[in-house]
Coordinates of C-alpha atoms in Angstrom, one line a residue:
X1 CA -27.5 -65.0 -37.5
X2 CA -29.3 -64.8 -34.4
X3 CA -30.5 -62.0 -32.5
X4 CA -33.4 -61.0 -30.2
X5 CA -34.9 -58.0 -32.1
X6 CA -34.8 -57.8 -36.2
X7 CA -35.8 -54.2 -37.2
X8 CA -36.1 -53.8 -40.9
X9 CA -35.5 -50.3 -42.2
X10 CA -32.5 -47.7 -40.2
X11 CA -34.8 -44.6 -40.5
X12 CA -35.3 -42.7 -37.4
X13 CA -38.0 -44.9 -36.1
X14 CA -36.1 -48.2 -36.8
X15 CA -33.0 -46.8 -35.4
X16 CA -34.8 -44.9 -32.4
X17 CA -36.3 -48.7 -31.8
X18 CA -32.7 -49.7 -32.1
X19 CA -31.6 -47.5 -29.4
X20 CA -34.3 -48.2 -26.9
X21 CA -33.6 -52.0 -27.3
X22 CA -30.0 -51.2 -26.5
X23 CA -29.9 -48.9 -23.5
X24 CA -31.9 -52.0 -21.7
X25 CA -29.0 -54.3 -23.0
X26 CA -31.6 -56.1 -25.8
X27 CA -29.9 -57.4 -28.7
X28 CA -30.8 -56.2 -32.2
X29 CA -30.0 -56.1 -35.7
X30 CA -31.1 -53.0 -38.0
X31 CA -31.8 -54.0 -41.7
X32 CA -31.8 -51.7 -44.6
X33 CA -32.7 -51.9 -47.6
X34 CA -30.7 -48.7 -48.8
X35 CA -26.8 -48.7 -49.0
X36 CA -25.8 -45.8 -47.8
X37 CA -27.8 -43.0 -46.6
X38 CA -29.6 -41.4 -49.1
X39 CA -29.0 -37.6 -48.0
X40 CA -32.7 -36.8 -48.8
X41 CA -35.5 -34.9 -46.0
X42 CA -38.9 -35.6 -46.4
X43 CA -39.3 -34.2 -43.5
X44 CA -37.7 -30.9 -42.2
X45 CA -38.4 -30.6 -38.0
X46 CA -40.7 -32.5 -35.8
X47 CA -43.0 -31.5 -32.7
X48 CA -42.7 -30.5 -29.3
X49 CA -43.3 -34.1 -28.0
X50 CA -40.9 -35.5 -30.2
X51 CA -38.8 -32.5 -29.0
X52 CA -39.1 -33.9 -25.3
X53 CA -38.5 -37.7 -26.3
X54 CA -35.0 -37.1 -27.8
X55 CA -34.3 -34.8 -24.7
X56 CA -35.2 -37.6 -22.4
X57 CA -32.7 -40.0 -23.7
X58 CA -30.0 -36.9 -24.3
X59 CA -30.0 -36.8 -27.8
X60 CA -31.4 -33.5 -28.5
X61 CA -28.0 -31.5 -28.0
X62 CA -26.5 -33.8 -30.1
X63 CA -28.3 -32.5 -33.4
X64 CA -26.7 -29.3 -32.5
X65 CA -28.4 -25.6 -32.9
X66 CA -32.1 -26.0 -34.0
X67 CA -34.6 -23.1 -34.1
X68 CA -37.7 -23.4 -32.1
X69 CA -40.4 -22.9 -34.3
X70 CA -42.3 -20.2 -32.6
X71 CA -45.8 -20.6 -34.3
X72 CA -48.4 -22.9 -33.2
X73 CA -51.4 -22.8 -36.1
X74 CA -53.9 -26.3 -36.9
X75 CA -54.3 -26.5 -40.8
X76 CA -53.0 -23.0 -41.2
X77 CA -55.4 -21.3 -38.9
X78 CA -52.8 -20.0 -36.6
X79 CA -53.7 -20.6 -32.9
X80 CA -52.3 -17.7 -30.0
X81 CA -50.0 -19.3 -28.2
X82 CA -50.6 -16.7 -25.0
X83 CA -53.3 -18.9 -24.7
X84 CA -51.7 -22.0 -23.8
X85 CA -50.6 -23.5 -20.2
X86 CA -48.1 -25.3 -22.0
X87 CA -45.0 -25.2 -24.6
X88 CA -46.2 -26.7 -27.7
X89 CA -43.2 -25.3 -29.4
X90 CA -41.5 -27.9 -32.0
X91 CA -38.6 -27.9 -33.5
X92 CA -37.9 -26.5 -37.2
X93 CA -35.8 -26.7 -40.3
X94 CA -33.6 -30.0 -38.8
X95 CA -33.2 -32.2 -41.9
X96 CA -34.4 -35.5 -41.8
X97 CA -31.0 -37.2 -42.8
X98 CA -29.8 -34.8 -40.0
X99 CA -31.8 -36.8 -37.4
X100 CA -30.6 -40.1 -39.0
X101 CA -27.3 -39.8 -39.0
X102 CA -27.4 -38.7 -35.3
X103 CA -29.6 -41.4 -34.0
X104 CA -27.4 -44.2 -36.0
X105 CA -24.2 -42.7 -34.4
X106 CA -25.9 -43.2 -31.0
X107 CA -27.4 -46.8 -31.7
X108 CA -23.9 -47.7 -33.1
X109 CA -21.9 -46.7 -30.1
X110 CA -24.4 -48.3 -28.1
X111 CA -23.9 -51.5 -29.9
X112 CA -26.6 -52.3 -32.2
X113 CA -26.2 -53.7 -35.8
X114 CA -27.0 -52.0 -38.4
X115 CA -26.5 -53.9 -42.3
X116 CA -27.3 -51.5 -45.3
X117 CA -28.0 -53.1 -48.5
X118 CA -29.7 -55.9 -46.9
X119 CA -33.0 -56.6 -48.5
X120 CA -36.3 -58.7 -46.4
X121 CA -37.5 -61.1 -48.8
X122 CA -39.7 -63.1 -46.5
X123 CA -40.1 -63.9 -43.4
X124 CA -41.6 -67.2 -41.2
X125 CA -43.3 -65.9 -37.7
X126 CA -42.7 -69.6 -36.3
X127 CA -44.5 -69.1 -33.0
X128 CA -41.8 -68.5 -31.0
X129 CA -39.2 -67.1 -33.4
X130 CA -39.3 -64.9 -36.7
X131 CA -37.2 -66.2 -39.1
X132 CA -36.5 -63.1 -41.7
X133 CA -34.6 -64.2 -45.2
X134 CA -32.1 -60.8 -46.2
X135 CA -30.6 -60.7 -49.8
X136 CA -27.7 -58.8 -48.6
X137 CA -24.4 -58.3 -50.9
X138 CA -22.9 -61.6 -50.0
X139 CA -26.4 -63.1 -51.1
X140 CA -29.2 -64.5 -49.3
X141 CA -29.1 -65.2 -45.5
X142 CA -31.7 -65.7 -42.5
X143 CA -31.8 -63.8 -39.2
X144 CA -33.8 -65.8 -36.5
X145 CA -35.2 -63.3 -33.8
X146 CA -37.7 -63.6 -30.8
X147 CA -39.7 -60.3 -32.4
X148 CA -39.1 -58.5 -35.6
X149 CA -40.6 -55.1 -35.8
X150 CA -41.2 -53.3 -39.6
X151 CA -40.2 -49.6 -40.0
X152 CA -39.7 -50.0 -43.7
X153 CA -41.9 -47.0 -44.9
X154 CA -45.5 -46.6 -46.3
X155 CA -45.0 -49.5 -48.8
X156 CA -43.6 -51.8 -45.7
X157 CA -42.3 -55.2 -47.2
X158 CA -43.0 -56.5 -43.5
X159 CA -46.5 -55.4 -44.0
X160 CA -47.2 -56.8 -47.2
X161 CA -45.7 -60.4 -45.9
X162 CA -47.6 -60.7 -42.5
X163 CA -50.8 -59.8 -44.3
X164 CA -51.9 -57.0 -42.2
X165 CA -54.9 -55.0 -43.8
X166 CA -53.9 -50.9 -44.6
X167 CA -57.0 -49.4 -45.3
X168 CA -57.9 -45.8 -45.9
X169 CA -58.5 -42.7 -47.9
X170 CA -56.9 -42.6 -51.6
X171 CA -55.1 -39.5 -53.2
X172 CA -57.3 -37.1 -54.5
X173 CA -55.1 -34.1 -55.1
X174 CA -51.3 -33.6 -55.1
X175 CA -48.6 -31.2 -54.2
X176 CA -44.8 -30.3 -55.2
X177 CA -41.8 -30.7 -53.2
X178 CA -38.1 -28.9 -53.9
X179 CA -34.8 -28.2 -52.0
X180 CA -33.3 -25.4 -53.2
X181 CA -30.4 -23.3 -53.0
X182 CA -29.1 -19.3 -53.9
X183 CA -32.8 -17.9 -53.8
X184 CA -33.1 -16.7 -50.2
X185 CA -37.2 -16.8 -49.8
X186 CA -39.0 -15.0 -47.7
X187 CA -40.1 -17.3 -45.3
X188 CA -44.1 -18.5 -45.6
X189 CA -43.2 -21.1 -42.5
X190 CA -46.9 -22.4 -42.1
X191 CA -48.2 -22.1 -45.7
X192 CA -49.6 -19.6 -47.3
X193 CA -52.9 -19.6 -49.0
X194 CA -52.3 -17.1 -52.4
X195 CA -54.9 -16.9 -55.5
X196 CA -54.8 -20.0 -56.8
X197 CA -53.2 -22.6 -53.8
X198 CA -51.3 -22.7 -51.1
X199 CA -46.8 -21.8 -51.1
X200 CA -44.8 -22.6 -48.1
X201 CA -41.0 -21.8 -47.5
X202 CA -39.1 -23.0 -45.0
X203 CA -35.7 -22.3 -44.6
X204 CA -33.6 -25.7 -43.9
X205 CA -29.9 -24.8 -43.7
X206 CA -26.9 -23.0 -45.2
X207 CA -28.7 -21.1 -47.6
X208 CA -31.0 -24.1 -48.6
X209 CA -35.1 -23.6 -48.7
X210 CA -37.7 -26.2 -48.7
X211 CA -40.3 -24.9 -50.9
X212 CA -43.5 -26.5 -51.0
X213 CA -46.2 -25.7 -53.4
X214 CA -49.9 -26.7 -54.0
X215 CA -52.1 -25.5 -57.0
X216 CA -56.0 -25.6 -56.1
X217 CA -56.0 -27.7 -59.6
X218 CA -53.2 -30.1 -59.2
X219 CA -54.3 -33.8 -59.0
X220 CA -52.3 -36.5 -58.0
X221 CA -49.2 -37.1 -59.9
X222 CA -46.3 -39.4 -60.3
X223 CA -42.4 -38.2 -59.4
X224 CA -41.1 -40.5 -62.8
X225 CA -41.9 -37.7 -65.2
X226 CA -41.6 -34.6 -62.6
X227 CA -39.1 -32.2 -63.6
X228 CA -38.3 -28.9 -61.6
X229 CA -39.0 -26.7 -64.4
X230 CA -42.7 -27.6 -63.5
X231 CA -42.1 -26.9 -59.9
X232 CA -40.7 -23.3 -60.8
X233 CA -43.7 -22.7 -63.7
X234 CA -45.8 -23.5 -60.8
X235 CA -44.3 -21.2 -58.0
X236 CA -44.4 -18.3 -60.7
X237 CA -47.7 -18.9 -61.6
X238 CA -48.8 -18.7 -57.6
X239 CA -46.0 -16.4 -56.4
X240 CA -45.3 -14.1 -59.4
X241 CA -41.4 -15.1 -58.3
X242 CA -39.1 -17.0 -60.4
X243 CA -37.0 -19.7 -59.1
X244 CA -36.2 -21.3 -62.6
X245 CA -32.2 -20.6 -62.1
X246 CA -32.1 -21.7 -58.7
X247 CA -29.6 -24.6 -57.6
X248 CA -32.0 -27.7 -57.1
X249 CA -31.0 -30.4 -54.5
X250 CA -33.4 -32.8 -54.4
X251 CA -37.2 -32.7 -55.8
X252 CA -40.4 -34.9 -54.6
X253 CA -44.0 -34.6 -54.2
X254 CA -46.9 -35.9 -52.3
X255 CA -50.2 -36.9 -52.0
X256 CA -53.0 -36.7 -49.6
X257 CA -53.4 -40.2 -49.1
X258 CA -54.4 -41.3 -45.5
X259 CA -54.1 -44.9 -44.6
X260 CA -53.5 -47.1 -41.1
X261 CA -52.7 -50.5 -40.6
X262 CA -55.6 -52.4 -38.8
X263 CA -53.0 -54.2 -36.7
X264 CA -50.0 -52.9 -35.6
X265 CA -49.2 -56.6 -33.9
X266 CA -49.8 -59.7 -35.1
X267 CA -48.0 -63.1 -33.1
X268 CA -44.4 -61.8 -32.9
X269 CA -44.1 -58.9 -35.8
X270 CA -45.0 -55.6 -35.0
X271 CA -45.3 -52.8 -37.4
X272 CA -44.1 -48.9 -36.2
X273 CA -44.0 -45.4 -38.1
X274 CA -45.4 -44.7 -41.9
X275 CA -45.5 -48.8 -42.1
X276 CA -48.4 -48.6 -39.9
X277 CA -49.9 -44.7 -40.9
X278 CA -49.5 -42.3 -43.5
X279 CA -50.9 -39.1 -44.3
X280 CA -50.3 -36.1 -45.8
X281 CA -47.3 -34.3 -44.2
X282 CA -48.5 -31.4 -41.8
X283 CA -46.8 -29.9 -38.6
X284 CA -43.9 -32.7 -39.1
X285 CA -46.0 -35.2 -37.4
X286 CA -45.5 -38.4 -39.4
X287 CA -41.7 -38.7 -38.2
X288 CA -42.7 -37.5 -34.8
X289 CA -45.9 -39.9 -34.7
X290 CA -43.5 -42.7 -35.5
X291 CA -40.3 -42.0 -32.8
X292 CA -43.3 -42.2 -30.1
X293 CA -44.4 -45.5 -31.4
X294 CA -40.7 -47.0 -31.2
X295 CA -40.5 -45.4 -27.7
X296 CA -43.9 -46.8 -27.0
X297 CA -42.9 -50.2 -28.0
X298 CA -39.2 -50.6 -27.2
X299 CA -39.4 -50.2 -23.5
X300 CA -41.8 -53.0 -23.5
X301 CA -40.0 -55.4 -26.1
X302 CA -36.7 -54.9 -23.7
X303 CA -38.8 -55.3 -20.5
X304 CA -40.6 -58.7 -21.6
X305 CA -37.1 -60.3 -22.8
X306 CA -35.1 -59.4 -20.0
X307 CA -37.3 -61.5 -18.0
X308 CA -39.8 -61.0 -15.1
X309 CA -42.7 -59.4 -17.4
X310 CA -45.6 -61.2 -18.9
X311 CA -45.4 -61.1 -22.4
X312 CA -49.2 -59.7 -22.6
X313 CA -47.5 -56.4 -22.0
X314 CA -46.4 -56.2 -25.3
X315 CA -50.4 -55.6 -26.5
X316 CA -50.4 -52.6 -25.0
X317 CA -48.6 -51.6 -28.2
X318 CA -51.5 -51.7 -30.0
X319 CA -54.1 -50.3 -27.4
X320 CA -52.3 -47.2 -26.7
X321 CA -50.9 -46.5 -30.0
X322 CA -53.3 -47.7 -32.7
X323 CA -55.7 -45.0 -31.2
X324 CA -53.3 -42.2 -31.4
X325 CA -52.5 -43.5 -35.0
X326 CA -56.2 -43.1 -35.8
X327 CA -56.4 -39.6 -34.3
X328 CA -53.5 -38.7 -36.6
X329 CA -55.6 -39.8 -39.6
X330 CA -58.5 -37.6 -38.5
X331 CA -56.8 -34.6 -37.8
X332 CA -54.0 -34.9 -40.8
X333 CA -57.2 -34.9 -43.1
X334 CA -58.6 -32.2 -41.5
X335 CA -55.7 -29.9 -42.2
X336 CA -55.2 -31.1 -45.6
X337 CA -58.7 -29.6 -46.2
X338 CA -57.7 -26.4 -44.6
X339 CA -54.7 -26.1 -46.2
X340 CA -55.3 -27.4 -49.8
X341 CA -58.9 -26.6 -50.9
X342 CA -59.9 -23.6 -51.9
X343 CA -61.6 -20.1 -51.4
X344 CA -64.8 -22.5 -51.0
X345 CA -63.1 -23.1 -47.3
X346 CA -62.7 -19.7 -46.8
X347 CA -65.5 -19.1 -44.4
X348 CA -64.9 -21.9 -42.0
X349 CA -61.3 -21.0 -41.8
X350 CA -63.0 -17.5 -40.5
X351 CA -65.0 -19.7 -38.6
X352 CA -62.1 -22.0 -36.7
X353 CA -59.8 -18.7 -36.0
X354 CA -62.6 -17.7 -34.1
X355 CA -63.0 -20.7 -32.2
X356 CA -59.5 -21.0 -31.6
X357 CA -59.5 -17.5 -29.5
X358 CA -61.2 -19.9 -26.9
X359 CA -58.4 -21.2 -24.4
X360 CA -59.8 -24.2 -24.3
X361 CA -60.3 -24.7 -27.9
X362 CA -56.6 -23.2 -28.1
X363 CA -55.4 -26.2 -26.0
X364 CA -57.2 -28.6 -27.4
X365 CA -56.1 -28.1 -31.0
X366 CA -52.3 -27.3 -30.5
X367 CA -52.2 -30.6 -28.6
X368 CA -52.7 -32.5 -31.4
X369 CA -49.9 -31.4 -33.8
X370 CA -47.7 -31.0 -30.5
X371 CA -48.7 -34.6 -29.4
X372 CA -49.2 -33.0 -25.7
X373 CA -52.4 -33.9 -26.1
X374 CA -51.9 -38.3 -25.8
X375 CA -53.4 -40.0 -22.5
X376 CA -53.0 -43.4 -22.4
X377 CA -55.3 -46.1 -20.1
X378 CA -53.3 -46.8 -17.1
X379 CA -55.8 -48.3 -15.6
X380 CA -57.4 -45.2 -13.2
X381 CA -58.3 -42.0 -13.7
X382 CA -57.7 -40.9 -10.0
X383 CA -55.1 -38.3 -11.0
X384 CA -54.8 -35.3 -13.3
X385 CA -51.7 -36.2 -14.7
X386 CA -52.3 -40.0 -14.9
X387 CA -51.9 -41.2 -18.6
X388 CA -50.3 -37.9 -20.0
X389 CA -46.4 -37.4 -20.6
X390 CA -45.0 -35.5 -17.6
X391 CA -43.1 -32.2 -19.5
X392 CA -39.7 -32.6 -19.3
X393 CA -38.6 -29.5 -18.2
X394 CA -40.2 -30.0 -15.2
X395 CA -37.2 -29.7 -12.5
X396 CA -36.2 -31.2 -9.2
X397 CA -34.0 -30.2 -6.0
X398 CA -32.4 -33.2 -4.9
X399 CA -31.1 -33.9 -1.4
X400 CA -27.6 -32.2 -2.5
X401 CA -28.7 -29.5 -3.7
X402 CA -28.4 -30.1 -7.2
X403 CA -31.2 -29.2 -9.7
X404 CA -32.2 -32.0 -12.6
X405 CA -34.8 -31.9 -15.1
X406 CA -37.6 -34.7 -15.4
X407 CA -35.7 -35.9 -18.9
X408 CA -32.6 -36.3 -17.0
X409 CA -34.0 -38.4 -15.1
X410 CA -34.9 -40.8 -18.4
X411 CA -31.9 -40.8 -19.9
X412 CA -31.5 -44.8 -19.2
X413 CA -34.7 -45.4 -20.6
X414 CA -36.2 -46.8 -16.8
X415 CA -38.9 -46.5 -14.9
X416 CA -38.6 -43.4 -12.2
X417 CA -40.7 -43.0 -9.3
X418 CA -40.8 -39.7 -7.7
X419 CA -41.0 -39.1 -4.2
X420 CA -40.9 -35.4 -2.2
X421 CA -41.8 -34.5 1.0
X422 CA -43.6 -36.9 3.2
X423 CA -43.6 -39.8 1.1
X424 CA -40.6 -41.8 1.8
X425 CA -42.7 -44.5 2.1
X426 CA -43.7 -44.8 -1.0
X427 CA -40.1 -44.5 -2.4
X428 CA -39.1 -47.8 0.4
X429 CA -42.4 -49.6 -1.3
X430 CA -40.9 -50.0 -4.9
X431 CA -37.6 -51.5 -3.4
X432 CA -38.8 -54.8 -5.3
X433 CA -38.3 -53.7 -8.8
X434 CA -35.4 -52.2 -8.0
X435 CA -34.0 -54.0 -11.4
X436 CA -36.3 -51.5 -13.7
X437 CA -37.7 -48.8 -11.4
X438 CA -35.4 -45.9 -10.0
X439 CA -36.7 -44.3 -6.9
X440 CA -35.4 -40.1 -6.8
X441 CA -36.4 -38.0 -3.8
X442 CA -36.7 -34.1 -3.9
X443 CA -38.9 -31.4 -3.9
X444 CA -40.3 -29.7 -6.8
X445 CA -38.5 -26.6 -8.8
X446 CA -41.5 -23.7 -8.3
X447 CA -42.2 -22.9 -12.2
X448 CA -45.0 -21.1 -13.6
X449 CA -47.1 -23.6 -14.3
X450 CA -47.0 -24.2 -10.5
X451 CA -51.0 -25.1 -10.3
X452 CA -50.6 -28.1 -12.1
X453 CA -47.9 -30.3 -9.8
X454 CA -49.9 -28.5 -6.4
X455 CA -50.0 -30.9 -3.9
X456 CA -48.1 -33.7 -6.5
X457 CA -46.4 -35.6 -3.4
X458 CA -45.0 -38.7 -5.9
X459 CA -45.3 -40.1 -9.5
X460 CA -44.2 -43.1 -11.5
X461 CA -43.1 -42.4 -14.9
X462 CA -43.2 -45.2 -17.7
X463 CA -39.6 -45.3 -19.4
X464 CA -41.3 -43.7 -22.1
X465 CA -41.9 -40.8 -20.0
X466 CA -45.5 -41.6 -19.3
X467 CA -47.2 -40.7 -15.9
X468 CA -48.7 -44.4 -14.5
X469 CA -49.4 -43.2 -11.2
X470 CA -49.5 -40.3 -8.7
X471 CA -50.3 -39.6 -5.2
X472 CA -52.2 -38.3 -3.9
X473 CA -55.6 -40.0 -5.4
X474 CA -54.3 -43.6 -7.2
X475 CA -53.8 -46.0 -3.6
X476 CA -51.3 -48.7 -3.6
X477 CA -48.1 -47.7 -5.7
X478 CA -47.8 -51.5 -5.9
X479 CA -50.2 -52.4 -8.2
X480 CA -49.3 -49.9 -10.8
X481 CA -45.9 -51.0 -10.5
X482 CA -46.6 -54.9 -11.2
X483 CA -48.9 -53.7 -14.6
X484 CA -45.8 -51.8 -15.7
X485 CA -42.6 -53.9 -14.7
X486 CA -43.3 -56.7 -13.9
X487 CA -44.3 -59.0 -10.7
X488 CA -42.8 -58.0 -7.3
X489 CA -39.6 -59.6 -6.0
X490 CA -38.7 -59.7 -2.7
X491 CA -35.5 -57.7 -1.7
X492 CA -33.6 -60.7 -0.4
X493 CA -33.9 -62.6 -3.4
X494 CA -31.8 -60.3 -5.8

């Protein structure tokens, strides 16, 4: 089989990968290892950045009615959200087989392949293919690609077979996990510390809790020999509440293990989500982390195979995301002291929830289990709002009249430039790329976060939402527009 993207493992960074390969018309082929769906959530919601990059291809509506989880805390030292000039808001108590099953209905439709029980046994990066061997049910069988990307998890076959390094922090202490239903908990939505450890609750759906539970004692253990009667001992020992008849869906349990891949490209195989980080779970960042890196990455895949882009692009990858995986490490650790030691942390808990009644300090801290907080290089620094996401709700008056938000606007996964008032110009000067860039004109939506687009005349957003440019204050539109999409064409040669 032959195809231009493999992606091995149909989570919902694989298949969020999948999807951005396909709205630029890239072929690709999903591989997992698993059947069928397994129906299990290790994760239960995801943050207000992943929030926005579902919205900006349409898919958050199709996950239905989620709850907007209305407290914003760092480690469990809850942070005022009057503070903040922005919505760091995410999104709780969506099932992670919820999000899977959405995003490989949409990938599906769109066209992609996806083959379950298909297992990568090796694979050859050839120079200018990557030949992956599958044992699939009708035995083995090779899938020649021009890039294979692995999203197989924290102990990533594709990982493992390149050779890339994953350093980091071993386990030191553990924690249980449980679905349960028929107990109806009060809900302890950002942990709890109690005499002994920490307890959170969240409720997931129909009657269904996610309890998780850490004793200050606990060490690391394996799931073989767990059994839920040690979950329940455990919540009555910390709670005084016993759960020992409720009806168990699924149990688990976790480290705090921290680890990143030193590479996340080498030749033609790139590595995305817990294949290239993992860390203990707080403020649902790992699956959010991971959809940013397959938006991060499929834009550019799909822009260097449809021609007219250098394949250097596709380093960027690493540059921009390899730092904001390494930032993840740091501050996932951080909370996982907060949260999991003991009294002993006590006074610099005290200590933080002061700082935190700083605006700034507010800011700064939300933004990094929001993800509002990522700038990448774009090359100048000339703007405010160069190298950070635009937000999404962020709305525009177009020449008819009718109002559309910023992530209507990146629904096809294409470049956008901006233009209002006075700077038509601008709009005529991206003509050339045309093929990848779509030029809107309008003028801004006044909202109450008014100060922060004053005098904002036009910006180019990134397919992934990013701003690379803005006028006033970055010169020629040109330039930013050949980094990002390629060289310029003139108009009479399309």
């Amino acid at each position: 089989m032959r195809t231009q993207v493999t992606v091995v493992g149909a989570g919902p960074v694989g298949l969020m990968l999948a999807g951005e390969l396909r709205l630029a018309g890239a072929d690709v082929v999903v591989c997992e290892l698993r059947a069928e769906a397994s129906g299990e959530s290790r994760g239960v919601g995801f943050t207000r950045r992943a929030a926005e990059v579902f919205d900006q291809r349409g898919l958050l509506t199709r996950l239905g009615e989620i709850e907007i989880g209305r407290q914003t805390h760092f480690g469990g030292v809850g942070i005022d959200t009057a503070l903040l000039d922005d919505n760091h808001f995410g999104v709780r108590g969506v099932a992670q087989h919820r999000i899977e099953t959405m995003l490989e209905e949409w990938v599906t439709d769109l066209g992609a392949i996806v083959l379950r029980g298909h297992e990568l046994v090796d694979l050859n990066d050839k120079g200018d293919v990557v030949v992956a061997t599958m044992s699939g049910p009708d035995g083995r069988h090779e899938i020649t690609a021009e890039y294979l990307v692995g999203c197989d998890g924290a102990r990533s076959t594709v990982r493992r077979l390149v050779g890339i390094d994953f350093p980091g922090h071993p386990a030191t202490r553990g924690a249980y996990v449980a679905d349960i239903a028929g107990q109806h908990l009060r809900a302890r939505a950002i942990g709890e510390r109690v005499p002994g450890g920490m307890v959170m609750a969240v409720n997931l759906e129909d009657g269904v809790d996610r309890i998780v539970i850490h004793p200050d004692s606990l060490p690391p253990r394996e799931l073989a020999d767990l059994t839920f009667t040690e979950i329940a001992d455990s919540w009555q020992s910390l709670t005084g509440e016993s759960l020992h008849g409720a009806d168990v869906r699924w149990i688990s349990c976790f480290t705090d293990t921290s680890r990143q891949a030193e590479e996340y490209r080498r030749g033609r195989v790139f590595l995305a989500g817990d294949a290239a980080h993992i860390h203990i779970p707080a403020g649902a960042q790992g699956l959010s982390v991971g959809v940013q890196d397959a938006v991060n990455l499929g834009w550019k895949l799909a822009a260097v195979l449809n021609g007219g882009v250098d394949e250097s692009l596709l380093d960027s990858y690493h540059t921009e995301r390899h730092p904001v995986g390494a930032g993840l490490m740091r501050n996932t650790r951080a909370q996982a002291l907060l949260y999991l030691s003991g009294d002993e942390m006590e006074p610099l808990r005290r200590v933080l929830g002061e700082l935190f009644a700083y605006p700034e300090v507010a800011r700064r801290m939300a933004g990094k289990v929001s993800g509002l907080d990522v700038r990448y290089d774009m090359g100048t620094e000339d703007h405010p709002l160069v190298g950070f996401r635009l937000p999404t709700d962020w709305r525009l008056t177009l020449a008819d009249g009718r109002e559309v938000a910023i992530a209507e606007l990146l629904h096809l996964a294409r470049g956008v430039l901006i233009t209002t008032g006075g700077a038509d110009g601008i709009g005529y000067a991206a003509a050339a790329w045309s093929d990848s860039v779509d030029v809107v004109r309008g003028t801004w939506v006044p909202a109450g976060d008014e100060r922060r687009r004053s005098g904002l005349t036009a910006v180019l957003l990134r397919p992934d939402g990013y701003v690379a440019w803005a006028a006033p204050g970055c010169g020629d539109v040109r330039a930013a527009l050949a980094r990002w999409f390629g060289a310029e064409v003139a108009v009479a040669d399309r």
